[in-house]
XYZ file of C-alpha atoms in Angstrom:
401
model
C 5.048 -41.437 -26.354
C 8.107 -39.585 -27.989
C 7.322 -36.333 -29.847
C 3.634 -36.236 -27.511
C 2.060 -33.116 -27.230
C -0.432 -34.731 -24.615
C -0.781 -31.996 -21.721
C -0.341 -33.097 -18.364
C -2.904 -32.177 -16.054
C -1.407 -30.337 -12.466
C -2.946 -28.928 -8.633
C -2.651 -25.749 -7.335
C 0.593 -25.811 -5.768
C -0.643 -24.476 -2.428
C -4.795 -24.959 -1.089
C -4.200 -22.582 1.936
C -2.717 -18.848 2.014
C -2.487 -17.085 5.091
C -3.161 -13.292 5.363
C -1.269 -11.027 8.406
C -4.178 -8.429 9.127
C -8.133 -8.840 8.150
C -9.159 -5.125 6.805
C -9.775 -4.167 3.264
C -6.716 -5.538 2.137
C -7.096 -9.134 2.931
C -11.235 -8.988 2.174
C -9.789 -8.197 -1.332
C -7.279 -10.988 -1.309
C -9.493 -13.164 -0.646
C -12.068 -12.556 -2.779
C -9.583 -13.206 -5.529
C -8.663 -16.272 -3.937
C -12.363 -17.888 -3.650
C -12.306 -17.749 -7.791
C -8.909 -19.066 -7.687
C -9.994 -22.102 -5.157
C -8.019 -21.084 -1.943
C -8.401 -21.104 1.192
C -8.064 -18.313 3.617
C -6.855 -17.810 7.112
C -6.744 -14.500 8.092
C -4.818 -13.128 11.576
C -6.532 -9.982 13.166
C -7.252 -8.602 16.014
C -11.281 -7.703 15.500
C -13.652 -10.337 15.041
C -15.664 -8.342 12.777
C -12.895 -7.383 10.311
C -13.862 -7.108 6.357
C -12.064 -10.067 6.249
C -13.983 -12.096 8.762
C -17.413 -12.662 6.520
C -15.690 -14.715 4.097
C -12.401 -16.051 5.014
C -12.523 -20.099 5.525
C -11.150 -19.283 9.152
C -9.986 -16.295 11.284
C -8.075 -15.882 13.881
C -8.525 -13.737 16.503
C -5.434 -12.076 18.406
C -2.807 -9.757 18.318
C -0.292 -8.927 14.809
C 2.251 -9.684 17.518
C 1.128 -12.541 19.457
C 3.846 -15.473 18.806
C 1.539 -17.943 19.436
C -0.897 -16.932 16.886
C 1.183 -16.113 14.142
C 3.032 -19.962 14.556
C -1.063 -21.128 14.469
C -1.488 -19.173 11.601
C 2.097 -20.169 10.116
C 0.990 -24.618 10.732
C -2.746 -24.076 9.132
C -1.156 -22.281 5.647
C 1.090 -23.363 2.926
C 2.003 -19.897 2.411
C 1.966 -16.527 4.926
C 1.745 -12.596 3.437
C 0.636 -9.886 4.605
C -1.854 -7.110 3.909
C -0.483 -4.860 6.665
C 3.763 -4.181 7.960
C 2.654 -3.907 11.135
C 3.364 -7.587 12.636
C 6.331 -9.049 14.641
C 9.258 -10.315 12.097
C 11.308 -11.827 14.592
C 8.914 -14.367 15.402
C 7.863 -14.887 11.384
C 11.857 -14.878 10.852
C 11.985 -17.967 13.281
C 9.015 -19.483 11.762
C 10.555 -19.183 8.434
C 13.161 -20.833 9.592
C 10.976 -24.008 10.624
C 10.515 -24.357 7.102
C 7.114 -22.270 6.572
C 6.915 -19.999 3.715
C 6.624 -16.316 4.119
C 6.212 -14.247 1.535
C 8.401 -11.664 0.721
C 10.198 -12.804 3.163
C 10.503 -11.409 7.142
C 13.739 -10.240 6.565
C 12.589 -7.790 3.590
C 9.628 -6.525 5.598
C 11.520 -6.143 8.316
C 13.818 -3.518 6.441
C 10.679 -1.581 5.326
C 8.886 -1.605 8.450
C 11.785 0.322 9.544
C 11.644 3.695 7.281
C 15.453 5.244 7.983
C 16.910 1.817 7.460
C 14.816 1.361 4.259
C 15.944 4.922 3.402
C 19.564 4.028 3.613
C 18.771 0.811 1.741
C 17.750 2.973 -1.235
C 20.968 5.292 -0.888
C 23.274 2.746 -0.708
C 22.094 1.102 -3.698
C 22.184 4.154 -5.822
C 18.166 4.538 -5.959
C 17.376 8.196 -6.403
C 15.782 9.238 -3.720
C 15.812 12.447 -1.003
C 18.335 13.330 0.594
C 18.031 12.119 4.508
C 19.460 14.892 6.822
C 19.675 13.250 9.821
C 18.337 10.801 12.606
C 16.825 11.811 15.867
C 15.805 10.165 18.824
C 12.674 10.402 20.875
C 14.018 12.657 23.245
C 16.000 14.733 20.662
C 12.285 16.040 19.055
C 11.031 16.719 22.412
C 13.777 19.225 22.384
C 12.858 20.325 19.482
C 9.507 20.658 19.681
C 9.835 23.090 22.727
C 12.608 24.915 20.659
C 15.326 23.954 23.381
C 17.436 22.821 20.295
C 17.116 24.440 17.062
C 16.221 21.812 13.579
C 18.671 21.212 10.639
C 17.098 23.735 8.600
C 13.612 25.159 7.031
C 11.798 23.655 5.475
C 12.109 19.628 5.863
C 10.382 16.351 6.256
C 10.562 14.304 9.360
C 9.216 10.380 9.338
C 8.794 8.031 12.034
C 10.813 5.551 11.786
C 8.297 2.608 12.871
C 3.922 2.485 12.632
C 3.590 5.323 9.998
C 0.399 4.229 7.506
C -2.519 6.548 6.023
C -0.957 9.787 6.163
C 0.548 9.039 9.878
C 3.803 9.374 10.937
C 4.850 12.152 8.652
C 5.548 15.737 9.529
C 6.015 18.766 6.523
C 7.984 21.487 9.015
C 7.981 24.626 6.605
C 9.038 27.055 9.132
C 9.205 27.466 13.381
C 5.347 27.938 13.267
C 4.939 24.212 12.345
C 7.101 23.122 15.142
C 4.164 21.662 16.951
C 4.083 19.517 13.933
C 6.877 17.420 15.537
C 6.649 14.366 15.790
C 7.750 12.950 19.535
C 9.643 10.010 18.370
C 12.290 7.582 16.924
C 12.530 9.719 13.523
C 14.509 10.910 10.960
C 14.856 14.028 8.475
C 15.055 14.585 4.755
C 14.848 17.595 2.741
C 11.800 18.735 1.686
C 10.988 18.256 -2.096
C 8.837 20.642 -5.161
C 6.834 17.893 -6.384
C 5.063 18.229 -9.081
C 3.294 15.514 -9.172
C 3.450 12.149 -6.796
C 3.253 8.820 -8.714
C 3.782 5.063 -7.895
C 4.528 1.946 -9.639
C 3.163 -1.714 -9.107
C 5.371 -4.381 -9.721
C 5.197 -7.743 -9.287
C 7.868 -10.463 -8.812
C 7.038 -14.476 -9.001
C 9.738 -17.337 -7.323
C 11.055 -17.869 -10.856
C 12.184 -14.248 -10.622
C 10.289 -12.980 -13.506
C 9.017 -9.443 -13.222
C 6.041 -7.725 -14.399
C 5.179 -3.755 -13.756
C 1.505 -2.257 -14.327
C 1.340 1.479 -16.248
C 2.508 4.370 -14.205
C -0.332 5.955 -11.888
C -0.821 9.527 -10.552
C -1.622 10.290 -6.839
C -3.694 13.012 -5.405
C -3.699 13.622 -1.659
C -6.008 14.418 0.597
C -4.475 17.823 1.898
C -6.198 17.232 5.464
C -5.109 13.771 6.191
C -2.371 13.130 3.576
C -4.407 9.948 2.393
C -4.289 9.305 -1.332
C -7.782 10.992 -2.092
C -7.787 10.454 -5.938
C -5.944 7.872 -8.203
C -5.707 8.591 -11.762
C -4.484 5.319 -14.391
C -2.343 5.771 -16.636
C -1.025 9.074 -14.803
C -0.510 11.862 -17.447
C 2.748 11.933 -17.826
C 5.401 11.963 -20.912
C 6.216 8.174 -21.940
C 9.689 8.859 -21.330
C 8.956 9.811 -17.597
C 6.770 6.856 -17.312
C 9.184 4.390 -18.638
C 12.078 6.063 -16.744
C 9.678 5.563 -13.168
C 9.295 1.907 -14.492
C 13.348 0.786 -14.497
C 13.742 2.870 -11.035
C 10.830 0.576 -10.046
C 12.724 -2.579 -11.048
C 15.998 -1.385 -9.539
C 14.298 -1.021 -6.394
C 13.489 -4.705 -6.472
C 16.414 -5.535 -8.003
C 17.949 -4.090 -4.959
C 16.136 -6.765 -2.773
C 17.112 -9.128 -4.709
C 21.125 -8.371 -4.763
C 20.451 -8.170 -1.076
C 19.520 -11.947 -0.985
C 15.633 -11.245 0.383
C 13.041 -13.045 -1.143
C 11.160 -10.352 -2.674
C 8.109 -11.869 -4.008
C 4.569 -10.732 -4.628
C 3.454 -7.270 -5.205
C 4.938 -4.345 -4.433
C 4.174 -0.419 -4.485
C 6.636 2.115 -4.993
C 5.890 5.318 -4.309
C 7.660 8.110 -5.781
C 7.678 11.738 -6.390
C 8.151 13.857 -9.876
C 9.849 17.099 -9.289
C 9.227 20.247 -10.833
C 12.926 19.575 -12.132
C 11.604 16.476 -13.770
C 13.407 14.146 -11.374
C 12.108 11.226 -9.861
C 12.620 10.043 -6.530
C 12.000 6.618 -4.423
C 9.595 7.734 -1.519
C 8.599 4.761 -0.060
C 7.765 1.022 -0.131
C 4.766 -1.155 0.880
C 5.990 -5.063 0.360
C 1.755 -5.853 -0.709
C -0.954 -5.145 -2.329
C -1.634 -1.188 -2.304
C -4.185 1.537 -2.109
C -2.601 2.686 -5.836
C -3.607 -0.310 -7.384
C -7.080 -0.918 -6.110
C -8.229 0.055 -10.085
C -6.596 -2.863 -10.853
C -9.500 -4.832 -10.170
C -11.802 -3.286 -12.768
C -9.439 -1.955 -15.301
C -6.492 -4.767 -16.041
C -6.983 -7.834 -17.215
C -5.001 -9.196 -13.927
C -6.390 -7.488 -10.576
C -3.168 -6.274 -7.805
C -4.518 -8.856 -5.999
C -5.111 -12.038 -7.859
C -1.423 -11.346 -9.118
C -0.125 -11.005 -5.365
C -1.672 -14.574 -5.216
C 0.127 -16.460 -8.926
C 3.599 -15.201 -7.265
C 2.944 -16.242 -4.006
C 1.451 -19.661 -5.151
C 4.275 -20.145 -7.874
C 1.901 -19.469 -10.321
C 3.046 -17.546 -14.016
C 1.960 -14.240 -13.508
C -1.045 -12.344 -15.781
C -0.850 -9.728 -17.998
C -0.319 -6.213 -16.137
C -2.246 -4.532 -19.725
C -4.892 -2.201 -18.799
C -7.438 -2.286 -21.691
C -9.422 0.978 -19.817
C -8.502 4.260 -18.238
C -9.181 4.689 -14.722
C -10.004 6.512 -11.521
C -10.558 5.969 -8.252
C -11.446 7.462 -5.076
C -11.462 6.637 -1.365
C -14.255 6.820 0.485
C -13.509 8.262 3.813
C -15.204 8.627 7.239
C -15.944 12.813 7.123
C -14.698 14.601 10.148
C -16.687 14.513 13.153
C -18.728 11.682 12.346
C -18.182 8.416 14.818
C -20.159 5.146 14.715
C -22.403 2.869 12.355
C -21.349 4.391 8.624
C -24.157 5.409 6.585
C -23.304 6.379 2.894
C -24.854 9.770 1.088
C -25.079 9.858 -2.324
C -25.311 5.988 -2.503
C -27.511 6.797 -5.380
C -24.753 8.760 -7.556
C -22.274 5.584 -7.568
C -24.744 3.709 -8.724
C -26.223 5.810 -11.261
C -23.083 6.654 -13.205
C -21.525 4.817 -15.798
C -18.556 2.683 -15.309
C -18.528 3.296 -11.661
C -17.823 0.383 -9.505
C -18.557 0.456 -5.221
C -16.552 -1.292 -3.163
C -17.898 -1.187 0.260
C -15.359 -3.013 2.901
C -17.529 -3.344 5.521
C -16.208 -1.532 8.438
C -18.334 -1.728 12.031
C -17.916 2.337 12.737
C -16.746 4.946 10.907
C -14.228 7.890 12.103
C -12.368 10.687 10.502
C -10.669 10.075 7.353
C -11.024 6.181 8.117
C -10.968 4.373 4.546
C -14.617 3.295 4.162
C -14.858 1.949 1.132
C -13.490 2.759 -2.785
C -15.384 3.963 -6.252
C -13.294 2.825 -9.108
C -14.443 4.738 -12.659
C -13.177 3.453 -15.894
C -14.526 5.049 -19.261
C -13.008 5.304 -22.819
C -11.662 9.012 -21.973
C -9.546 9.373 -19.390
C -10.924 12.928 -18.783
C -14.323 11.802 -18.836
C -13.558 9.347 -15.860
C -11.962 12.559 -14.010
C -14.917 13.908 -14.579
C -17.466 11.486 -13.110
C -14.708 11.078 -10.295
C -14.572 14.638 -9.181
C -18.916 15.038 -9.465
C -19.255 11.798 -6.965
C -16.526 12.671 -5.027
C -18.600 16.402 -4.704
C -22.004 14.421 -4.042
C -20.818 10.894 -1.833
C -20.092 11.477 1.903
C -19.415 8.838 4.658
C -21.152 9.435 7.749
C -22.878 7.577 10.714
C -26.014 6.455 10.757
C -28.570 9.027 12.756
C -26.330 11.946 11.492
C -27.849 14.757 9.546
């Protein structure tokens, strides 16, 4: 009837997502998912994944097995990913069968590769470092037993390809951290003060609307170089923050201009330097270790908004109506095997502390475990709690004293 304001009733406009990789990432996903009514198909090698005790069906094989990524492609209305490490020219042919990928093969293609997602940033005018220069394999053998002599002191060098979790990075400070070096397909950038190292969410749906959650503060695990404590909203003038929010949507922006579909969630990691300059240091195309307080302090969890933009779904408000913290949970050094938690008792007992446990078969060094999220009225407060459990709360195998 003319002038109705009847509203007409609609599906989901996808039942099945499938997820590239079964660890914490995906077990996260699809939690989200089961309220949301999906399905999930997860790809991974290990059986026993996190993801594997509550998908709707898992597939075991290899990231880069072709046949199992076109099985995993034919069961899902949708592909993503929870890890970059997968084959794109095989998802870039599948894509090309119709199936929908999301962000697209070509875009994670360009950030599995760090030097030509480094020059991506340059050549778009994102402020970033400055890259020095690119090395071969046998070029840092040569270095590394000081037959040829490096750029300069001191500098960064990154693999180019299979860098996560503090890998594939190398700080060399001076000729004593030459054995740093790392023996392949790299690159070099110049070293930067930080003062502090920050990253921005943001989210993109297929209508091309974009949505970015508050600023949040890193702090790294100086063993490992795995983000050891996240602090939400980082403390931080507004002006910075806002100013780390438009670099944020330039950087997508930049995907966009580029004509890759660059939709779901995306982490940018960037550093603040003592000049008060900030600078593009990476991207992960996915959900992200900096947003995992999402869950518990935003009215829209990382994770069920990686899902609306993927499913063409409006996306949720990125508000966070509490301060947060969170901590990793990682194996302890020298501890291999079953994981037994200590201080089990702490997380539990404090206030506004919430466990996530991801369910891991063994434990090693520095292996992400499991999270502790804190949110409280007082930012300092949370620190607070968040430094005490992170004193008390160790990760070790069962049998272990």
């Amino acid at each position: 009837m003319f002038g109705s304001t009847e509203k007409v009733a609609h599906s989901l406009p996808i039942k099945t997502v499938g997820i590239i990789g079964g660890g914490q990432l995906g077990k996260m996903l699809t939690l989200k998912a089961k309220e949301m009514g999906l399905r999930i198909i997860a790809l991974d090698k290990d059986p026993s994944c996190p993801v594997s005790s509550i998908c709707d069906e898992l597939i075991v094989g290899s990231l880069y097995d072709k046949e199992k990524l076109l099985e995993l492609a034919k069961k899902s209305d949708v592909v993503t990913y929870e890890i970059e490490h997968t084959d794109t020219e095989t998802l870039k042919c599948i894509e090309q069968e119709g199936i929908n990928i999301l962000p697209s093969p070509a875009l994670l293609e360009l950030i599995n590769d760090k030097l030509k997602q480094k020059v991506h940033l340059i050549s778009h005018g994102i402020p970033t470092s400055k890259l020095i220069c690119e090395v071969s394999k046998e070029e840092t053998v040569a270095y590394k037993s000081k037959r040829n002599q490096l750029p300069q002191f001191p500098l960064v060098q990154k693999a180019r390809k299979g860098g996560y979790d503090g890998r594939g990075v190398a700080v060399i400070r001076n000729e004593n951290d030459l054995h740093k070096v790392l023996e392949t397909d790299s690159f070099f950038e110049e070293f930067i003060e930080i003062e502090k190292e920050i990253a921005v969410l943001v989210a993109r749906d297929l209508e091309g609307n974009v949505e970015s959650y508050p600023v949040v503060e890193m702090v790294f695990d100086s063993r490992s170089n795995i983000l050891d404590m996240l602090i939400s909203p980082a403390r931080i003038p507004e002006e910075i923050s806002e100013k780390a929010k438009r670099i944020a949507f330039d950087v997508i922006n930049s995907f966009v201009l580029s004509n890759l579909k660059a939709v779901g969630v995306f982490a940018i990691e960037m550093f603040l330097t003592k000049s008060g300059d900030i600078l593009v240091n990476e991207i992960a195309p996915r959900v992200h270790n900096s947003g995992h307080h999402t869950i518990e302090s935003c009215y829209t969890s990382q994770f069920e908004q990686h899902l609306r933009a993927i499913a063409g779904l409006p996306l949720g408000s990125t508000k966070q109506h509490s301060p947060a913290v969170m901590i990793n949970l990682l194996g302890e050094p020298g501890y291999y095997g079953k994981p037994a938690i200590v201080g089990l008792e702490e997380i539990l007992r404090t206030d506004g502390a919430y466990l996530h446990w991801y369910g891991k078969s063994t434990t090693g060094p520095f292996r992400k475990m499991g999270h502790v999220t804190i949110i409280d009225e007082s930012l300092d407060s949370a620190i607070g709690k968040a430094k005490r459990l992170k004193d008390s709360v160790k990760i070790i195998s069962e049998g272990s004293e």
